[in-house]
Short mmCIF file of C-alpha atoms and ligand atoms in Angstrom, two decimals:
data_model
loop_
_atom_site.label_atom_id
_atom_site.label_comp_id
_atom_site.label_asym_id
_atom_site.label_seq_id
_atom_site.Cartn_x
_atom_site.Cartn_y
_atom_site.Cartn_z
CA MET A 243 0.73 20.22 -16.54
CA GLN A 244 1.23 16.62 -15.49
CA HIS A 245 0.59 15.32 -19.00
CA PHE A 246 2.50 16.89 -21.86
CA PRO A 247 0.89 16.54 -25.28
CA VAL A 248 3.08 15.21 -28.09
CA PHE A 249 2.33 13.81 -31.54
CA LEU A 250 3.87 10.40 -31.92
CA ASP A 251 5.02 9.06 -35.30
CA MET A 252 2.89 5.95 -35.64
CA ALA A 253 4.21 4.97 -39.07
CA ARG A 254 7.12 3.35 -37.31
CA ALA A 255 5.36 2.19 -34.17
CA ARG A 256 4.11 -1.15 -33.00
CA VAL A 257 1.13 -1.10 -30.66
CA VAL A 258 -0.04 -4.03 -28.56
CA ILE A 259 -3.55 -4.22 -27.12
CA GLY A 260 -4.50 -6.66 -24.37
CA GLY A 261 -8.25 -7.32 -24.43
CA GLY A 262 -10.82 -8.36 -26.99
CA GLY A 263 -14.08 -6.73 -25.85
CA GLU A 264 -15.82 -3.39 -26.22
CA ILE A 265 -13.12 -1.43 -24.36
CA ALA A 266 -10.42 -2.78 -26.64
CA LEU A 267 -12.61 -2.10 -29.68
CA ALA A 268 -13.00 1.59 -28.75
CA LYS A 269 -9.23 2.06 -28.56
CA LEU A 270 -8.70 0.01 -31.68
CA ARG A 271 -11.01 2.26 -33.69
CA LEU A 272 -8.82 5.25 -32.79
CA LEU A 273 -5.58 3.42 -33.46
CA LEU A 274 -6.82 2.27 -36.85
CA LYS A 275 -6.76 5.90 -37.95
CA THR A 276 -2.96 5.66 -37.72
CA GLN A 277 -0.44 3.62 -39.68
CA ALA A 278 0.70 1.72 -36.60
CA GLN A 279 1.34 -1.98 -36.73
CA ILE A 280 -1.23 -3.38 -34.29
CA THR A 281 -1.29 -6.66 -32.40
CA LEU A 282 -4.29 -7.58 -30.26
CA CYS A 283 -4.14 -10.42 -27.73
CA ALA A 284 -7.14 -11.95 -25.95
CA PRO A 285 -8.65 -15.38 -25.49
CA ASP A 286 -12.08 -14.06 -26.56
CA ILE A 287 -12.23 -11.62 -29.43
CA LEU A 288 -15.38 -9.82 -30.60
CA PRO A 289 -16.31 -10.57 -34.21
CA GLU A 290 -16.18 -6.80 -34.95
CA ILE A 291 -12.52 -6.85 -33.92
CA ALA A 292 -11.76 -10.07 -35.76
CA ALA A 293 -13.11 -8.46 -38.93
CA PHE A 294 -10.16 -6.04 -38.93
CA ALA A 295 -7.69 -8.88 -39.60
CA PRO A 296 -5.33 -8.93 -41.46
CA ARG A 297 -4.92 -5.14 -40.96
CA ILE A 298 -4.28 -6.12 -37.34
CA THR A 299 -2.59 -9.23 -36.00
CA LEU A 300 -4.82 -11.34 -33.73
CA VAL A 301 -3.43 -13.59 -30.99
CA ARG A 302 -6.18 -15.71 -29.44
CA ARG A 303 -4.78 -16.12 -25.93
CA PRO A 304 -3.91 -13.76 -23.04
CA LEU A 305 -1.12 -11.27 -23.75
CA LEU A 306 2.36 -12.58 -22.84
CA GLY A 307 5.72 -10.90 -22.52
CA CYS A 308 6.82 -12.38 -25.85
CA ASP A 309 4.07 -10.39 -27.63
CA LEU A 310 5.66 -7.10 -26.67
CA GLY A 311 8.93 -7.16 -28.60
CA GLY A 312 9.49 -3.71 -30.08
CA GLY A 313 6.06 -2.53 -28.89
CA ARG A 314 6.10 1.20 -28.24
CA LEU A 315 2.61 1.54 -26.79
CA VAL A 316 0.74 -1.04 -24.78
CA TYR A 317 -2.97 -0.77 -24.00
CA ALA A 318 -4.31 -2.80 -21.09
CA ALA A 319 -7.94 -2.92 -22.16
CA THR A 320 -9.43 -6.09 -20.74
CA GLY A 321 -11.66 -4.25 -18.27
CA ILE A 322 -10.54 -6.69 -15.55
CA ALA A 323 -8.41 -4.87 -12.98
CA ARG A 324 -6.13 -7.75 -12.11
CA GLU A 325 -5.54 -8.73 -15.75
CA ASP A 326 -4.92 -5.09 -16.74
CA ALA A 327 -2.37 -4.78 -13.93
CA ARG A 328 -0.58 -7.93 -15.16
CA ILE A 329 -0.42 -6.53 -18.71
CA ALA A 330 0.77 -3.14 -17.43
CA ALA A 331 3.60 -4.81 -15.52
CA LEU A 332 4.65 -6.76 -18.63
CA GLY A 333 4.57 -3.55 -20.67
CA ALA A 334 6.69 -1.70 -18.15
CA ARG A 335 9.22 -4.52 -18.10
CA ALA A 336 9.41 -4.39 -21.90
CA GLY A 337 10.13 -0.65 -21.74
CA ALA A 338 6.89 0.33 -23.49
CA LEU A 339 4.57 3.20 -22.57
CA VAL A 340 1.48 1.73 -20.97
CA ASN A 341 -2.12 2.92 -20.93
CA VAL A 342 -4.49 1.18 -18.58
CA VAL A 343 -7.88 2.18 -19.90
CA ASP A 344 -9.82 4.34 -17.41
CA ASN A 345 -7.03 4.17 -14.84
CA LEU A 346 -5.11 7.41 -14.87
CA GLU A 347 -2.81 6.52 -11.96
CA ALA A 348 -1.66 3.27 -13.54
CA SER A 349 -1.03 4.82 -16.97
CA ASP A 350 2.15 6.32 -18.46
CA PHE A 351 0.09 8.17 -21.02
CA ILE A 352 -3.52 8.95 -21.76
CA THR A 353 -5.26 9.05 -25.10
CA PRO A 354 -6.81 12.49 -25.62
CA ALA A 355 -10.10 13.20 -27.29
CA ILE A 356 -9.35 13.91 -30.93
CA VAL A 357 -10.79 16.21 -33.54
CA ASP A 358 -9.59 14.66 -36.75
CA ARG A 359 -9.09 16.68 -39.89
CA ALA A 360 -5.82 14.94 -40.66
CA PRO A 361 -3.23 16.27 -41.16
CA VAL A 362 -4.88 18.85 -38.86
CA VAL A 363 -5.36 16.99 -35.60
CA ILE A 364 -6.48 18.54 -32.35
CA ALA A 365 -5.95 16.69 -29.08
CA ILE A 366 -8.04 17.65 -26.07
CA GLY A 367 -7.33 16.58 -22.53
CA THR A 368 -8.12 17.66 -18.99
CA GLU A 369 -5.89 15.11 -17.21
CA GLY A 370 -9.02 13.32 -16.17
CA ALA A 371 -10.47 16.36 -14.44
CA ALA A 372 -13.51 17.10 -16.56
CA PRO A 373 -14.72 14.63 -19.20
CA VAL A 374 -17.86 16.74 -19.67
CA LEU A 375 -15.74 19.70 -20.62
CA VAL A 376 -13.77 17.58 -23.08
CA ARG A 377 -16.97 16.57 -24.85
CA LYS A 378 -18.14 20.15 -24.99
CA ILE A 379 -14.88 21.48 -26.42
CA LYS A 380 -14.76 18.67 -28.93
CA ALA A 381 -18.31 19.38 -30.09
CA GLN A 382 -17.51 23.09 -30.48
CA LEU A 383 -14.39 22.36 -32.50
CA GLU A 384 -16.14 19.78 -34.65
CA ALA A 385 -18.75 22.38 -35.49
CA ALA A 386 -16.25 25.16 -36.09
CA LEU A 387 -13.80 23.35 -38.35
CA PRO A 388 -14.99 22.60 -41.88
CA GLN A 389 -14.62 19.01 -43.05
CA SER A 390 -12.58 20.30 -45.98
CA LEU A 391 -9.84 21.49 -43.63
CA GLY A 392 -7.89 18.26 -43.89
CA VAL A 393 -7.93 18.34 -47.68
CA LEU A 394 -6.92 22.00 -47.71
CA ALA A 395 -4.04 21.35 -45.33
CA ARG A 396 -2.86 18.36 -47.33
CA ILE A 397 -2.80 20.38 -50.54
CA GLY A 398 -1.28 23.33 -48.70
CA LYS A 399 1.57 21.15 -47.52
CA ARG A 400 2.51 20.37 -51.13
CA PHE A 401 2.76 24.12 -51.82
CA ARG A 402 4.90 24.95 -48.83
CA ALA A 403 8.19 24.80 -50.70
CA MET A 404 6.82 27.10 -53.42
CA ALA A 405 5.46 29.52 -50.83
CA GLU A 406 8.97 29.90 -49.40
CA HIS A 407 9.59 32.20 -52.37
CA LEU A 408 7.40 34.74 -50.62
CA PRO A 409 9.34 36.75 -48.05
CA GLN A 410 8.92 35.41 -44.54
CA GLY A 411 6.56 37.31 -42.23
CA ALA A 412 3.42 39.21 -43.05
CA ARG A 413 3.44 38.53 -46.80
CA ARG A 414 3.74 34.81 -46.49
CA ARG A 415 1.17 34.78 -43.71
CA ASP A 416 -1.29 36.84 -45.76
CA PHE A 417 -0.98 34.33 -48.57
CA TRP A 418 -1.79 31.38 -46.32
CA ALA A 419 -4.56 33.27 -44.54
CA GLU A 420 -6.24 34.02 -47.86
CA TYR A 421 -5.91 30.38 -48.88
CA TYR A 422 -7.37 28.89 -45.70
CA ASP A 423 -9.97 31.62 -45.04
CA THR A 424 -11.48 32.19 -48.46
CA ILE A 425 -9.85 30.90 -51.65
CA GLY A 426 -9.35 27.28 -50.53
CA PRO A 427 -12.78 26.57 -49.00
CA ARG A 428 -14.51 28.31 -51.91
CA ALA A 429 -12.62 26.32 -54.54
CA PHE A 430 -13.26 23.09 -52.66
CA VAL A 431 -17.00 23.67 -52.53
CA SER A 432 -17.31 24.54 -56.21
CA ARG A 433 -14.75 22.26 -57.84
CA GLY A 434 -13.45 19.79 -55.29
CA GLU A 435 -9.88 18.81 -54.60
CA PHE A 436 -8.60 19.51 -58.10
CA GLY A 437 -10.16 22.98 -58.03
CA VAL A 438 -8.25 23.74 -54.84
CA GLU A 439 -4.91 23.04 -56.49
CA THR A 440 -5.65 25.27 -59.44
CA ALA A 441 -6.87 28.05 -57.17
CA LEU A 442 -3.81 27.78 -54.97
CA ASP A 443 -1.56 27.99 -58.02
CA ALA A 444 -3.26 31.19 -59.14
CA LEU A 445 -3.23 32.65 -55.63
CA LEU A 446 0.48 32.02 -55.23
CA ALA A 447 1.25 33.62 -58.59
CA ARG A 448 -0.74 36.69 -57.56
CA HIS A 449 1.07 37.01 -54.22
CA LEU A 450 4.49 36.51 -55.81
CA ASP A 451 3.74 39.40 -58.21
CA ALA A 452 2.37 41.71 -55.51
CA ALA A 453 4.32 44.73 -54.39
CA PRO A 454 6.05 44.40 -51.00
CA ALA A 455 3.66 45.11 -48.15
CA LYS A 456 4.03 48.29 -46.19
CA GLY A 457 4.40 48.02 -42.44
CA HIS A 458 2.11 49.87 -40.09
CA VAL A 459 1.46 50.39 -36.40
CA ASP A 460 -1.75 49.67 -34.51
CA PHE A 461 -2.06 51.40 -31.16
CA VAL A 462 -4.01 48.77 -29.29
CA SER A 463 -5.64 49.35 -25.91
CA ALA A 464 -4.97 46.38 -23.64
CA GLY A 465 -7.50 47.38 -20.98
CA PRO A 466 -6.90 47.18 -17.22
CA GLY A 467 -5.64 43.59 -17.11
CA ASP A 468 -8.50 41.11 -17.47
CA PRO A 469 -8.00 39.57 -20.96
CA GLU A 470 -11.79 39.39 -21.37
CA LEU A 471 -11.89 43.17 -21.34
CA LEU A 472 -9.95 43.30 -24.61
CA THR A 473 -11.99 44.31 -27.63
CA LEU A 474 -12.50 41.79 -30.43
CA LYS A 475 -10.43 44.05 -32.62
CA ALA A 476 -7.56 44.07 -30.14
CA ARG A 477 -7.58 40.27 -30.07
CA ALA A 478 -7.62 39.99 -33.84
CA LEU A 479 -4.71 42.41 -34.20
CA LEU A 480 -2.66 40.67 -31.51
CA ASP A 481 -3.24 37.47 -33.38
CA ARG A 482 -1.69 38.91 -36.54
CA ALA A 483 1.13 41.03 -35.14
CA ASP A 484 4.75 40.49 -36.16
CA VAL A 485 6.03 42.72 -33.38
CA VAL A 486 4.34 43.66 -30.10
CA ILE A 487 5.81 46.63 -28.27
CA HIS A 488 4.13 46.73 -24.88
CA ASP A 489 4.10 48.67 -21.65
CA ARG A 490 5.14 46.95 -18.48
CA LEU A 491 1.61 47.31 -17.11
CA VAL A 492 0.24 44.90 -19.71
CA THR A 493 -0.40 41.55 -18.02
CA ALA A 494 1.15 38.21 -18.99
CA GLU A 495 -2.29 36.74 -19.76
CA ILE A 496 -2.78 39.35 -22.45
CA LEU A 497 0.69 38.92 -23.93
CA GLU A 498 -0.11 35.21 -24.16
CA LEU A 499 -2.66 36.13 -26.84
CA ALA A 500 -0.02 37.48 -29.20
CA ARG A 501 0.87 35.31 -32.16
CA ARG A 502 3.38 32.76 -31.01
CA GLU A 503 6.04 33.83 -33.48
CA ALA A 504 5.60 37.52 -32.67
CA LEU A 505 8.57 39.43 -31.31
CA LEU A 506 7.61 40.83 -27.88
CA ILE A 507 9.40 43.97 -26.76
CA SER A 508 8.79 45.41 -23.30
CA VAL A 509 9.24 49.14 -23.04
CA GLY A 510 9.09 49.88 -19.37
CA LYS A 511 7.11 52.85 -18.20
CA GLU A 512 6.42 53.24 -14.54
CA GLY A 513 6.04 56.50 -12.73
CA PHE A 514 9.42 57.29 -11.14
CA GLY A 515 10.62 53.76 -11.98
CA PRO A 516 13.03 52.70 -14.71
CA SER A 517 11.71 53.55 -18.13
CA THR A 518 12.58 53.37 -21.80
CA PRO A 519 13.20 56.84 -23.24
CA GLN A 520 10.29 57.94 -25.44
CA ALA A 521 12.63 58.52 -28.39
CA ASP A 522 13.74 54.86 -28.21
CA ILE A 523 10.12 53.71 -28.39
CA HIS A 524 9.63 55.87 -31.50
CA ARG A 525 12.79 54.47 -33.06
CA LEU A 526 11.70 50.87 -32.38
CA MET A 527 8.27 51.37 -33.95
CA ILE A 528 9.67 53.14 -36.99
CA ALA A 529 12.40 50.54 -37.52
CA HIS A 530 10.04 47.55 -37.40
CA ALA A 531 7.15 49.09 -39.34
CA GLY A 532 9.65 50.53 -41.82
CA ALA A 533 10.91 47.00 -42.48
CA GLY A 534 7.37 45.93 -43.41
CA ALA A 535 6.28 44.50 -40.06
CA HIS A 536 2.80 44.73 -38.64
CA VAL A 537 3.53 46.35 -35.29
CA VAL A 538 1.12 46.38 -32.37
CA ARG A 539 1.91 49.08 -29.85
CA LEU A 540 0.09 47.69 -26.85
CA LYS A 541 -0.80 50.16 -24.13
CA GLY A 542 -2.42 49.53 -20.77
CA GLY A 543 -6.01 50.68 -20.27
CA ASP A 544 -7.18 52.95 -23.07
CA ALA A 545 -4.30 53.97 -25.31
CA SER A 546 -5.44 57.58 -25.36
CA VAL A 547 -5.49 58.13 -21.60
CA PHE A 548 -2.22 59.24 -20.01
CA GLY A 549 -0.24 57.14 -22.45
CA ARG A 550 1.66 59.73 -24.50
CA LEU A 551 -0.22 58.46 -27.53
CA ASP A 552 -0.02 61.72 -29.47
CA GLU A 553 3.76 61.86 -29.18
CA GLU A 554 3.99 58.40 -30.67
CA THR A 555 1.47 58.99 -33.47
CA SER A 556 3.21 62.26 -34.39
CA ALA A 557 6.56 60.51 -34.62
CA LEU A 558 5.06 57.90 -36.96
CA SER A 559 3.32 60.47 -39.12
CA ALA A 560 6.58 62.36 -39.43
CA ALA A 561 8.25 59.14 -40.56
CA GLY A 562 5.49 58.47 -43.10
CA ILE A 563 4.23 55.34 -41.36
CA GLU A 564 0.53 54.51 -41.24
CA TRP A 565 -1.17 53.94 -37.91
CA GLN A 566 -4.56 53.53 -36.30
CA VAL A 567 -5.85 53.59 -32.73
CA VAL A 568 -8.00 50.86 -31.18
CA PRO A 569 -9.83 52.18 -28.09
CA GLY A 570 -10.31 50.18 -24.92
CA VAL A 571 -11.36 50.12 -21.30
CA THR A 572 -9.57 52.67 -19.16
CA ALA A 573 -8.63 51.93 -15.55
CA ALA A 574 -11.20 54.39 -14.19
CA SER A 575 -14.02 52.48 -15.88
CA ALA A 576 -12.75 49.20 -14.51
CA ALA A 577 -12.38 50.71 -11.04
CA ALA A 578 -15.94 52.06 -11.07
CA ALA A 579 -17.26 48.72 -12.31
CA SER A 580 -15.45 46.89 -9.54
CA ILE A 581 -17.30 48.86 -6.88
CA GLY A 582 -20.56 48.73 -8.78
CA GLN A 583 -20.82 52.47 -9.10
CA SER A 584 -21.50 54.92 -11.84
CA LEU A 585 -18.85 57.49 -12.74
CA THR A 586 -21.55 60.05 -13.40
CA SER A 587 -24.83 60.31 -11.59
CA ARG A 588 -27.81 62.51 -12.27
CA GLY A 589 -28.06 65.14 -9.57
CA ARG A 590 -24.56 64.44 -8.26
CA ASN A 591 -22.01 65.26 -10.93
CA ARG A 592 -22.29 66.69 -14.39
CA ALA A 593 -18.59 66.33 -15.02
CA LEU A 594 -16.08 63.58 -14.55
CA ARG A 595 -12.41 64.36 -14.29
CA LEU A 596 -9.65 61.98 -15.18
CA ILE A 597 -6.49 63.49 -13.77
CA THR A 598 -2.92 62.40 -13.42
CA ALA A 599 -1.22 63.11 -10.14
CA GLN A 600 2.16 63.40 -11.77
CA ASP A 601 3.54 64.76 -14.98
CA MET A 602 6.96 65.28 -16.53
CA GLN A 603 7.84 67.90 -13.94
CA GLY A 604 6.73 65.91 -10.88
CA TYR A 605 3.43 66.30 -9.07
CA ALA A 606 0.85 67.69 -11.46
CA ASP A 607 -1.08 70.85 -10.71
CA GLN A 608 -4.82 70.85 -11.17
CA ASP A 609 -7.90 72.99 -10.74
CA TRP A 610 -8.01 71.94 -7.08
CA ARG A 611 -10.89 74.26 -6.22
CA ALA A 612 -13.17 72.47 -8.68
CA LEU A 613 -11.98 69.07 -7.50
CA ALA A 614 -12.62 69.98 -3.85
CA GLY A 615 -16.16 71.20 -4.51
CA PRO A 616 -19.27 69.24 -3.54
CA GLY A 617 -20.38 66.49 -5.90
CA ALA A 618 -17.20 66.53 -7.97
CA VAL A 619 -16.07 63.09 -9.12
CA THR A 620 -12.45 62.52 -10.01
CA ALA A 621 -10.42 59.49 -11.00
CA VAL A 622 -6.78 60.00 -10.13
CA TYR A 623 -4.25 58.06 -12.20
CA MET A 624 -0.68 57.51 -11.03
CA GLY A 625 -1.71 58.80 -7.63
CA LYS A 626 -0.06 56.43 -5.15
CA ARG A 627 3.07 58.42 -4.41
CA ALA A 628 1.30 61.73 -4.84
CA ALA A 629 -1.46 60.86 -2.39
CA ARG A 630 -0.24 63.20 0.37
CA PHE A 631 0.24 66.01 -2.14
CA VAL A 632 -3.27 65.51 -3.53
CA GLN A 633 -4.72 65.44 -0.03
CA GLY A 634 -2.86 68.64 0.94
CA ARG A 635 -4.05 70.53 -2.15
CA LEU A 636 -7.65 69.45 -1.64
CA PHE A 637 -7.59 70.49 2.03
CA MET A 638 -6.12 73.87 1.02
CA HIS A 639 -9.13 74.39 -1.24
CA GLY A 640 -11.69 73.54 1.38
CA ALA A 641 -12.33 69.83 0.93
CA SER A 642 -13.73 68.01 3.94
CA PRO A 643 -11.62 65.36 5.67
CA ASP A 644 -14.71 63.13 5.32
CA MET A 645 -14.73 63.32 1.51
CA ALA A 646 -15.34 59.76 0.31
CA VAL A 647 -12.28 58.21 -1.30
CA THR A 648 -12.07 54.73 -2.80
CA LEU A 649 -8.81 53.15 -3.88
CA VAL A 650 -9.00 50.35 -6.42
CA GLU A 651 -5.78 48.47 -6.84
CA ASN A 652 -5.27 46.01 -9.73
CA ALA A 653 -8.76 46.67 -11.06
CA SER A 654 -10.20 43.73 -13.04
CA ARG A 655 -7.31 41.43 -12.09
CA PRO A 656 -7.44 38.46 -9.73
CA GLU A 657 -5.43 40.43 -7.14
CA GLN A 658 -7.93 43.33 -7.21
CA ARG A 659 -8.33 45.17 -3.87
CA ILE A 660 -10.86 47.80 -2.97
CA ILE A 661 -10.22 50.15 -0.08
CA ALA A 662 -12.93 52.54 1.06
CA THR A 663 -11.57 55.43 3.07
CA THR A 664 -11.81 59.21 3.39
CA LEU A 665 -9.59 62.06 2.31
CA ALA A 666 -8.12 62.04 5.83
CA GLY A 667 -7.05 58.40 5.46
CA LEU A 668 -5.86 58.62 1.85
CA PRO A 669 -2.07 58.93 2.25
CA GLN A 670 -1.82 56.11 4.73
CA GLN A 671 -3.95 53.75 2.63
CA ALA A 672 -2.14 54.66 -0.58
CA ALA A 673 1.23 53.94 0.98
CA ALA A 674 0.16 50.33 1.58
CA LEU A 675 -0.54 49.62 -2.10
CA SER A 676 1.90 47.83 -4.38
CA GLY A 677 0.03 47.39 -7.70
CA PRO A 678 -1.35 50.02 -10.08
CA ALA A 679 -4.24 51.87 -8.47
CA ILE A 680 -6.98 54.34 -9.25
CA ILE A 681 -8.08 56.79 -6.59
CA LEU A 682 -11.74 57.72 -6.90
N1 SAH B 137 -3.80 54.27 -20.34
C1 SAH B 137 -4.05 53.78 -19.01
C2 SAH B 137 -3.44 54.65 -17.94
C3 SAH B 137 -1.94 54.70 -18.01
S1 SAH B 137 -1.27 55.59 -16.67
C4 SAH B 137 -5.55 53.61 -18.79
O1 SAH B 137 -6.33 54.08 -19.61
O2 SAH B 137 -5.95 53.00 -17.79
C5 SAH B 137 -0.96 54.31 -15.50
C6 SAH B 137 -1.91 54.40 -14.35
O3 SAH B 137 -3.15 53.81 -14.71
C7 SAH B 137 -1.48 53.66 -13.12
O4 SAH B 137 -0.57 54.40 -12.36
C8 SAH B 137 -2.79 53.49 -12.40
O5 SAH B 137 -3.18 54.68 -11.77
C9 SAH B 137 -3.74 53.28 -13.55
N2 SAH B 137 -4.00 51.83 -13.81
C10 SAH B 137 -3.66 51.13 -14.90
N3 SAH B 137 -4.12 49.86 -14.78
C11 SAH B 137 -4.78 49.78 -13.62
C12 SAH B 137 -5.49 48.75 -12.93
N4 SAH B 137 -5.61 47.52 -13.45
N5 SAH B 137 -6.05 49.04 -11.75
C13 SAH B 137 -5.95 50.27 -11.22
N6 SAH B 137 -5.29 51.27 -11.81
C14 SAH B 137 -4.71 51.04 -12.99
#
């Protein structure tokens, strides 16, 4: 990020614009949305600009150093390269931040595209990379955000102090969500600004009287790693969570989607690696949900596949805490998709086995005879270290060394690797992997 977005207090700022034509007018229109004190210097000034006096101060000659006293922002907007460069140099000498219109390299700052629902203001920028994209995003946001948003936010701001009487966290958030999602827009449409205030008053009274919310736990499936493989429900819950307790396998891109104020707790779980004792995970969930928090227990892949889900749900039930499970994409599905194959195929396999190569005791025993048979399809989870063991057991039960084996490492992630081999080559190929992998 070369350009860092900030919101500048313009109530106390002086802005100087050099230029009096169309380019200057475009910037001026934006700046007039602010409370800044504006001076515009140019020998020739468009009548449309002149009409803004006395809101702006006009100086009918080229910009000089003496015009810049106390100026915080300087726009070089003459459209003439040499003149813009002269103004930029003066601005720099005066210690102001300079924008040379349409010249990224020569500018200290750039003016983003703006979606204005003041006090809700959205700035969009691509550091000059993709103006087309900026226009598209702006159009989408303009369409998505109701015009009443600014009014709602302004009224909401006046109620903030009162809303502090609601306990921080889920209850206060629920109040504001109800205001912005339903009560506020509805009141605005039917009775305008005054109606919004009355409705907000009533809503606050209702929330202040409400019984304290009970915490609960959502077991959310994070999928194999690609954030786009999350379900809509998973995204919505992540967006509302107070606490996210996640496995180490869950990728950073997915954790990014959690509410910014959410407490993120990593509970490591890696075969053979360091791990958080299961009882500690139970205690964490019960403590946070018991205190009224909305807890998301985020598990890699599908929460119900080799994730000790039932142990965790039982612990919560025993503690009297409500929970639900949100299903997701398991690693075997992602692995099959990555090689463009079907996990079941008419005439080839009538069953699909998802097996784990290791369990609490070590390497897991299986119905090896069935797995070794012709046409059987198996997805092996946690199989990297156990690859030689799996190979040995399958050979013992008559599998051919030519049995097709595909390893998919980091399925659905940018680092995804696909290795096609045979049962004979399995241990050697598995030993070379470093990320999570499915053996098909
Ligand atoms: N609940 C998870 C599985 C947890 S067990 C699911 O449904 O996918 C952990 C194992 O899942 C890993 O050892 C690996 O075998 C597999 N795994 C998880 N994510 C994976 C990925 N992105 N690519 C390949 N295998 C993955």
